[in-house]
Amino acid sequence: MRARRCTLSAETFDRAAAAGARPVPRWRAALLRAAPALGLFAAARLTGLLVMAGWAWHIGRSPRAIIARAWDSDWYMLIAEHGYGRTLYWPDGAVQSDLAFFPLYPALIRAVTTVLPVTSGTAGLLISWAAAGAAAWGIYAVVERLHGRRTATVTVVLWGLLPHSIVLSMAYTEPVLTAFAAWSLYAVLTRRWLWAGTLATLAGLSRPNGIAVAAAVVAVAAYELVRAARGSERAGWRLWAGAAVAPLGWCGYVLSVGYRKGDVLGGYFAVQSGWTSKFDFGVGALRVVRDIVLKPTLFSLMVALLVVAAAVLLFALLVLDRPPAAIVVYTAVLLLITLGGSGFFESKPRFLLPAFPLLLPLARALTKARPGTAVVMTVALAGLSFAYGTYLLTLSPIAL
């Protein structure tokens, strides 16, 4: 698929230079193009956060405690404050070790608290909010290159209005992973291989499913290398280096945990198994689906099932549109990890938040729809997002 040229392209800089004006830096021009989308994204997330905060105050809970130290956030804060080494043993046999959490986010929190006089919770929120903004910009850049500014703007707004997008306002790692993933994919699309590999490394250090970014970089690099070999061309060293660097973050942490546990290859996966989380090709998830369908269940589990089903449908529509290989591989690996993993079915929609390419079919449809229809659908999605996000953080009896 041929990428569309940006409206502020090389010709803009050439005309500015010919007229004697100072050319606008490319990054600033790109940011100016993305500014309306980023403003709408910020407004959506701020509104959702205020709705949740208002309800939390109404029921006597602290909004800051909810978004800064709830569930997984507390594990990250404790790692940042005290390092690794915390393990909880439960009566049902579950063994929860903090080694299941990847190190980049707590390392960033510790760095911020070292420089600024803030608590770990505040540092975590600052990092997550900044990462969410960077992710929204990266998503815009990727989609603008593929489908133009209107579709890019709609995609960013949809990402900010997903049912689980309240996570983007919390001290969680999904915004961090999405930021590195989006910009790594953009680097692949623009053939900046060193940037692609470096950002994939950082993505791999942020979350277990960050390996999807490395998979996309390596797959496209392998294709380029094969094509160069068949054409008797010489692949540049940057391509080799980007492909080699991409998986180092994820592999490095997984192997280091394995070494610490006395089983280099299997130690990390044993830690995950202690959390009742393992890759079983979807067997455990299908059992949960059966129970959701046949038995009375929690509202959040039913919504999770609907979100996962919608993700599968959207992926099929995405593939039919024949996007670049990097987009397909990245999204497919994220979806495979989510569907094939057992445990924490209620968290699967959160695991899919970084899979922003799934929104492309919906964004393109909204772009072509009548303005009134698009507005009604967006308002309805916003209402669902704000209400459901509030429910997840203040009323739901199970973790995100």
XYZ file of C-alpha atoms in Angstrom:
400
model
C 0.000 0.000 0.000
C 1.430 3.349 -1.044
C 1.787 5.776 1.821
C 0.278 9.216 1.517
C 2.636 12.135 1.658
C 2.257 14.513 4.554
C 0.943 17.980 3.754
C 4.014 19.547 5.368
C 6.541 17.598 3.325
C 9.909 18.263 1.725
C 8.376 20.791 -0.722
C 7.293 22.919 2.247
C 10.865 23.146 3.501
C 12.190 23.879 0.008
C 9.703 26.727 -0.505
C 10.508 28.143 2.925
C 14.227 28.057 2.186
C 13.721 29.686 -1.251
C 11.696 32.487 0.317
C 14.411 33.114 2.864
C 12.270 31.954 5.779
C 13.557 29.691 8.478
C 12.300 26.153 7.737
C 10.074 24.519 10.311
C 11.752 21.469 11.909
C 10.139 18.252 10.732
C 9.255 17.117 14.244
C 7.521 20.422 14.957
C 5.577 20.279 11.703
C 4.506 16.735 12.548
C 3.430 17.823 16.027
C 1.413 20.714 14.612
C -0.430 18.356 12.284
C -1.183 16.013 15.180
C -2.172 18.783 17.614
C -5.964 18.641 16.978
C -6.001 14.871 17.471
C -3.869 15.125 20.608
C -6.144 17.835 21.989
C -9.230 15.677 21.460
C -7.452 12.704 23.030
C -6.449 14.753 26.088
C -9.993 16.090 26.437
C -11.429 12.577 26.282
C -9.078 11.179 28.886
C -9.434 14.190 31.194
C -13.220 13.943 31.028
C -13.125 10.230 31.786
C -10.800 10.845 34.713
C -13.012 13.597 36.125
C -16.119 11.418 35.869
C -14.343 8.634 37.744
C -12.970 11.058 40.338
C -16.390 12.577 40.934
C -17.945 9.193 41.606
C -15.000 8.102 43.770
C -15.392 11.194 45.961
C -19.122 10.517 46.138
C -18.566 7.040 47.594
C -15.781 8.183 49.905
C -12.733 6.883 48.038
C -9.565 8.682 46.998
C -9.268 9.050 43.205
C -5.505 9.444 43.425
C -5.115 6.221 45.400
C -7.224 4.410 42.816
C -5.182 5.488 39.817
C -1.747 5.526 41.484
C -1.599 2.503 43.817
C -4.350 0.081 42.790
C -3.687 -3.550 41.775
C -0.618 -3.859 39.520
C 0.309 -0.226 40.142
C 1.169 -1.037 43.744
C 3.519 -3.821 42.634
C 5.374 -1.411 40.353
C 5.616 1.230 43.087
C 7.032 -1.268 45.568
C 9.623 -2.439 43.024
C 10.604 1.177 42.408
C 10.882 1.856 46.139
C 12.512 -1.361 47.364
C 13.689 -3.337 44.350
C 12.691 -6.873 43.422
C 12.183 -9.603 46.007
C 8.517 -9.533 47.079
C 6.563 -12.808 46.918
C 3.039 -13.527 48.152
C 1.821 -17.055 48.944
C -1.924 -17.701 48.813
C -3.976 -20.553 50.359
C -5.044 -21.794 46.910
C -1.407 -22.438 45.973
C -0.844 -19.312 43.895
C 2.615 -17.792 44.301
C 2.842 -14.181 43.189
C 6.396 -12.961 42.690
C 7.210 -9.418 41.622
C 9.637 -10.885 39.072
C 6.600 -11.210 36.802
C 6.728 -7.417 36.290
C 9.163 -6.064 33.722
C 11.742 -3.518 34.923
C 11.547 -0.437 32.701
C 8.540 1.264 34.304
C 9.735 0.944 37.933
C 13.186 2.080 36.800
C 11.651 5.202 35.263
C 9.667 5.827 38.452
C 12.806 5.576 40.539
C 14.628 7.937 38.194
C 11.866 10.541 38.427
C 11.678 10.361 42.236
C 15.448 10.772 42.370
C 15.306 13.980 40.343
C 11.972 15.430 41.510
C 10.556 15.763 45.051
C 7.510 13.594 44.332
C 6.213 10.264 45.590
C 6.405 7.061 43.587
C 2.685 7.232 42.841
C 2.942 10.747 41.443
C 5.994 9.783 39.396
C 4.167 6.771 37.994
C 1.220 8.929 36.959
C 3.453 11.547 35.337
C 5.226 8.855 33.333
C 1.986 7.169 32.277
C 0.328 10.429 31.243
C 3.380 11.524 29.254
C 3.585 8.089 27.655
C -0.115 8.193 26.756
C 0.439 11.499 24.957
C 3.508 10.152 23.165
C 1.564 7.021 22.220
C -1.317 9.077 20.820
C 1.156 11.080 18.725
C 2.827 7.883 17.523
C -0.530 6.342 16.596
C -1.376 9.501 14.673
C 1.943 9.392 12.825
C 1.491 5.754 11.791
C -2.099 6.123 10.626
C -1.492 9.460 8.914
C 1.218 7.826 6.830
C -1.130 5.008 5.842
C -4.525 6.715 5.459
C -4.213 10.459 5.906
C -4.964 13.014 8.608
C -8.711 12.478 9.056
C -8.418 8.758 9.662
C -5.425 9.355 11.938
C -7.408 11.819 14.048
C -10.375 9.462 14.327
C -8.104 6.562 15.293
C -6.505 8.551 18.109
C -9.904 9.632 19.436
C -11.222 6.058 19.299
C -8.157 4.822 21.179
C -8.875 7.356 23.918
C -12.506 6.249 24.135
C -12.149 2.480 24.347
C -14.083 0.816 27.199
C -10.837 0.149 29.084
C -9.074 3.399 28.156
C -9.240 4.520 31.799
C -6.048 2.462 32.109
C -4.290 5.171 30.092
C -4.871 7.528 33.038
C -3.486 5.100 35.628
C -0.005 4.172 36.806
C 0.039 1.172 34.482
C 2.445 0.130 31.740
C 0.103 -0.039 28.733
C 0.721 3.628 27.768
C 4.478 3.083 27.936
C 4.366 -0.009 25.741
C 2.033 1.638 23.227
C 4.290 4.683 22.915
C 7.365 2.595 22.130
C 5.358 0.294 19.858
C 3.761 3.063 17.794
C 7.019 4.901 17.204
C 8.899 1.684 16.470
C 6.294 0.795 13.842
C 6.598 4.300 12.410
C 10.354 3.832 12.229
C 9.845 0.558 10.337
C 7.452 2.233 7.884
C 9.993 4.996 7.284
C 12.932 2.532 7.193
C 14.734 3.950 10.215
C 16.031 0.566 11.347
C 18.182 1.623 14.288
C 15.309 3.572 15.800
C 12.946 0.682 15.159
C 15.228 -1.807 16.909
C 16.036 0.480 19.839
C 12.390 1.313 20.511
C 11.498 -2.383 20.209
C 14.107 -3.124 22.878
C 12.509 -0.598 25.225
C 9.056 -1.996 24.463
C 10.349 -5.444 25.370
C 11.531 -4.138 28.730
C 8.148 -2.618 29.569
C 5.666 -5.517 29.383
C 5.559 -9.269 28.618
C 3.591 -8.689 25.414
C 6.193 -6.149 24.308
C 7.764 -9.002 22.347
C 5.152 -8.209 19.676
C 7.111 -5.107 18.692
C 10.340 -7.051 18.273
C 8.483 -9.676 16.257
C 7.272 -7.010 13.838
C 10.726 -5.456 13.432
C 12.475 -8.795 12.964
C 9.855 -10.098 10.511
C 10.069 -7.056 8.253
C 13.865 -6.959 8.492
C 14.054 -10.651 7.544
C 11.862 -9.993 4.512
C 14.064 -7.090 3.469
C 17.200 -9.198 3.868
C 15.769 -12.024 1.763
C 14.660 -9.590 -0.909
C 18.099 -7.986 -0.970
C 19.780 -11.389 -1.293
C 17.532 -12.438 -4.178
C 18.217 -9.183 -5.968
C 21.977 -9.437 -5.414
C 21.775 -6.292 -3.311
C 23.666 -5.539 -0.156
C 21.590 -4.974 2.957
C 22.739 -2.009 5.005
C 24.295 -2.535 8.400
C 21.494 -0.534 10.024
C 18.980 -3.154 8.937
C 21.082 -5.932 10.482
C 21.653 -3.928 13.649
C 17.990 -3.009 14.071
C 16.895 -6.624 13.717
C 19.582 -7.819 16.143
C 18.791 -5.220 18.804
C 14.986 -5.477 18.682
C 14.496 -8.612 20.873
C 17.275 -7.846 23.372
C 15.079 -6.111 25.951
C 12.466 -8.851 26.251
C 14.941 -11.733 25.970
C 17.365 -10.093 28.373
C 14.826 -9.762 31.159
C 13.275 -13.195 30.643
C 16.683 -14.875 30.698
C 17.839 -12.848 33.704
C 14.802 -13.984 35.716
C 15.463 -17.539 34.588
C 19.060 -17.276 35.767
C 17.901 -15.887 39.114
C 15.432 -18.773 39.528
C 17.976 -21.440 38.527
C 16.312 -22.263 35.192
C 17.531 -19.905 32.482
C 14.981 -20.851 29.849
C 12.007 -21.741 32.025
C 12.381 -19.669 35.190
C 10.394 -16.642 34.054
C 7.553 -18.792 32.756
C 7.484 -20.626 36.096
C 7.036 -17.245 37.782
C 4.127 -16.466 35.464
C 2.633 -19.883 36.161
C 2.642 -19.000 39.860
C 0.305 -16.158 38.920
C -1.898 -18.791 37.179
C -0.835 -17.223 33.905
C 0.592 -19.348 31.098
C 0.317 -19.807 27.358
C -1.871 -22.836 26.670
C -3.127 -21.950 23.171
C -6.411 -20.695 24.566
C -7.557 -23.796 26.457
C -7.971 -21.932 29.746
C -9.618 -18.971 28.048
C -12.154 -21.255 26.355
C -13.105 -22.706 29.749
C -13.790 -19.203 31.015
C -15.816 -18.413 27.903
C -17.888 -21.550 28.489
C -18.598 -20.490 32.059
C -19.510 -16.954 30.981
C -21.985 -18.283 28.439
C -23.515 -21.046 30.571
C -23.440 -19.628 34.098
C -24.248 -16.344 35.852
C -21.083 -14.275 35.851
C -19.628 -10.854 36.603
C -20.470 -7.931 34.359
C -16.809 -7.148 33.692
C -16.208 -10.698 32.441
C -19.090 -10.397 29.980
C -17.716 -7.104 28.703
C -14.261 -8.659 28.410
C -15.700 -11.445 26.248
C -17.419 -8.910 23.984
C -14.215 -6.879 23.637
C -12.140 -9.941 22.754
C -14.739 -11.075 20.204
C -14.765 -7.598 18.651
C -10.948 -7.661 18.500
C -10.992 -10.907 16.517
C -13.511 -9.470 14.046
C -11.579 -6.214 13.689
C -8.358 -8.127 13.058
C -10.013 -10.025 10.196
C -11.173 -6.721 8.697
C -7.702 -5.245 9.180
C -6.034 -8.109 7.316
C -8.537 -7.840 4.443
C -7.413 -4.229 3.982
C -3.819 -5.484 3.413
C -1.859 -3.108 5.667
C 1.964 -3.196 5.814
C 3.493 -6.387 7.182
C 4.796 -4.699 10.334
C 1.251 -3.687 11.301
C -0.108 -7.183 10.693
C 2.666 -8.994 12.577
C 2.556 -6.656 15.567
C -1.217 -6.897 15.907
C -1.307 -10.653 15.269
C 1.265 -11.387 17.982
C -0.555 -9.207 20.519
C -3.821 -10.937 19.689
C -2.203 -14.387 19.838
C -0.689 -13.709 23.271
C -4.025 -12.406 24.549
C -6.151 -15.236 23.171
C -3.672 -18.011 23.894
C -2.922 -17.042 27.480
C -4.799 -18.476 30.441
C -5.601 -16.654 33.656
C -6.970 -13.151 34.263
C -9.595 -13.240 31.518
C -10.929 -9.945 32.835
C -7.591 -8.322 31.939
C -7.590 -9.331 28.279
C -9.147 -6.049 27.047
C -6.362 -4.198 28.864
C -3.773 -6.408 27.191
C -5.257 -5.381 23.835
C -5.012 -1.624 24.451
C -1.617 -1.450 22.668
C -3.199 -3.145 19.600
C -4.279 0.186 18.116
C -4.213 -1.067 14.475
C -7.400 -2.986 15.313
C -9.154 0.395 15.280
C -8.255 1.128 11.651
C -11.319 -0.549 10.072
C -13.647 1.304 12.445
C -11.800 4.603 11.987
C -11.975 4.358 8.205
C -15.684 3.564 8.384
C -16.342 6.572 10.626
C -14.313 8.801 8.318
C -16.574 7.835 5.411
C -19.815 8.034 7.414
C -22.144 11.018 7.469
C -21.047 13.648 9.996
C -24.194 13.196 12.077
C -23.739 9.444 12.248
C -20.077 9.804 13.201
C -20.913 12.286 15.960
C -23.646 10.086 17.433
C -21.390 7.025 17.451
C -18.512 8.963 19.018
C -20.726 10.423 21.753
C -22.162 6.986 22.503
C -18.683 5.491 22.719
C -17.575 8.316 25.009
C -20.496 7.715 27.356
C -19.734 4.006 27.461
C -16.041 4.636 28.061
C -16.546 7.121 30.902
C -19.230 5.066 32.635
C -17.482 1.729 32.267
C -14.106 3.125 33.292
C -15.717 4.473 36.455
C -17.304 1.100 37.119
C -14.016 -0.772 36.659
C -12.117 1.415 39.112
C -14.751 1.980 41.787
C -17.350 -0.796 41.667
C -15.968 -3.895 39.965
C -15.020 -6.629 42.479
C -12.132 -7.924 40.336
C -8.923 -6.285 39.195
C -8.342 -4.778 35.790
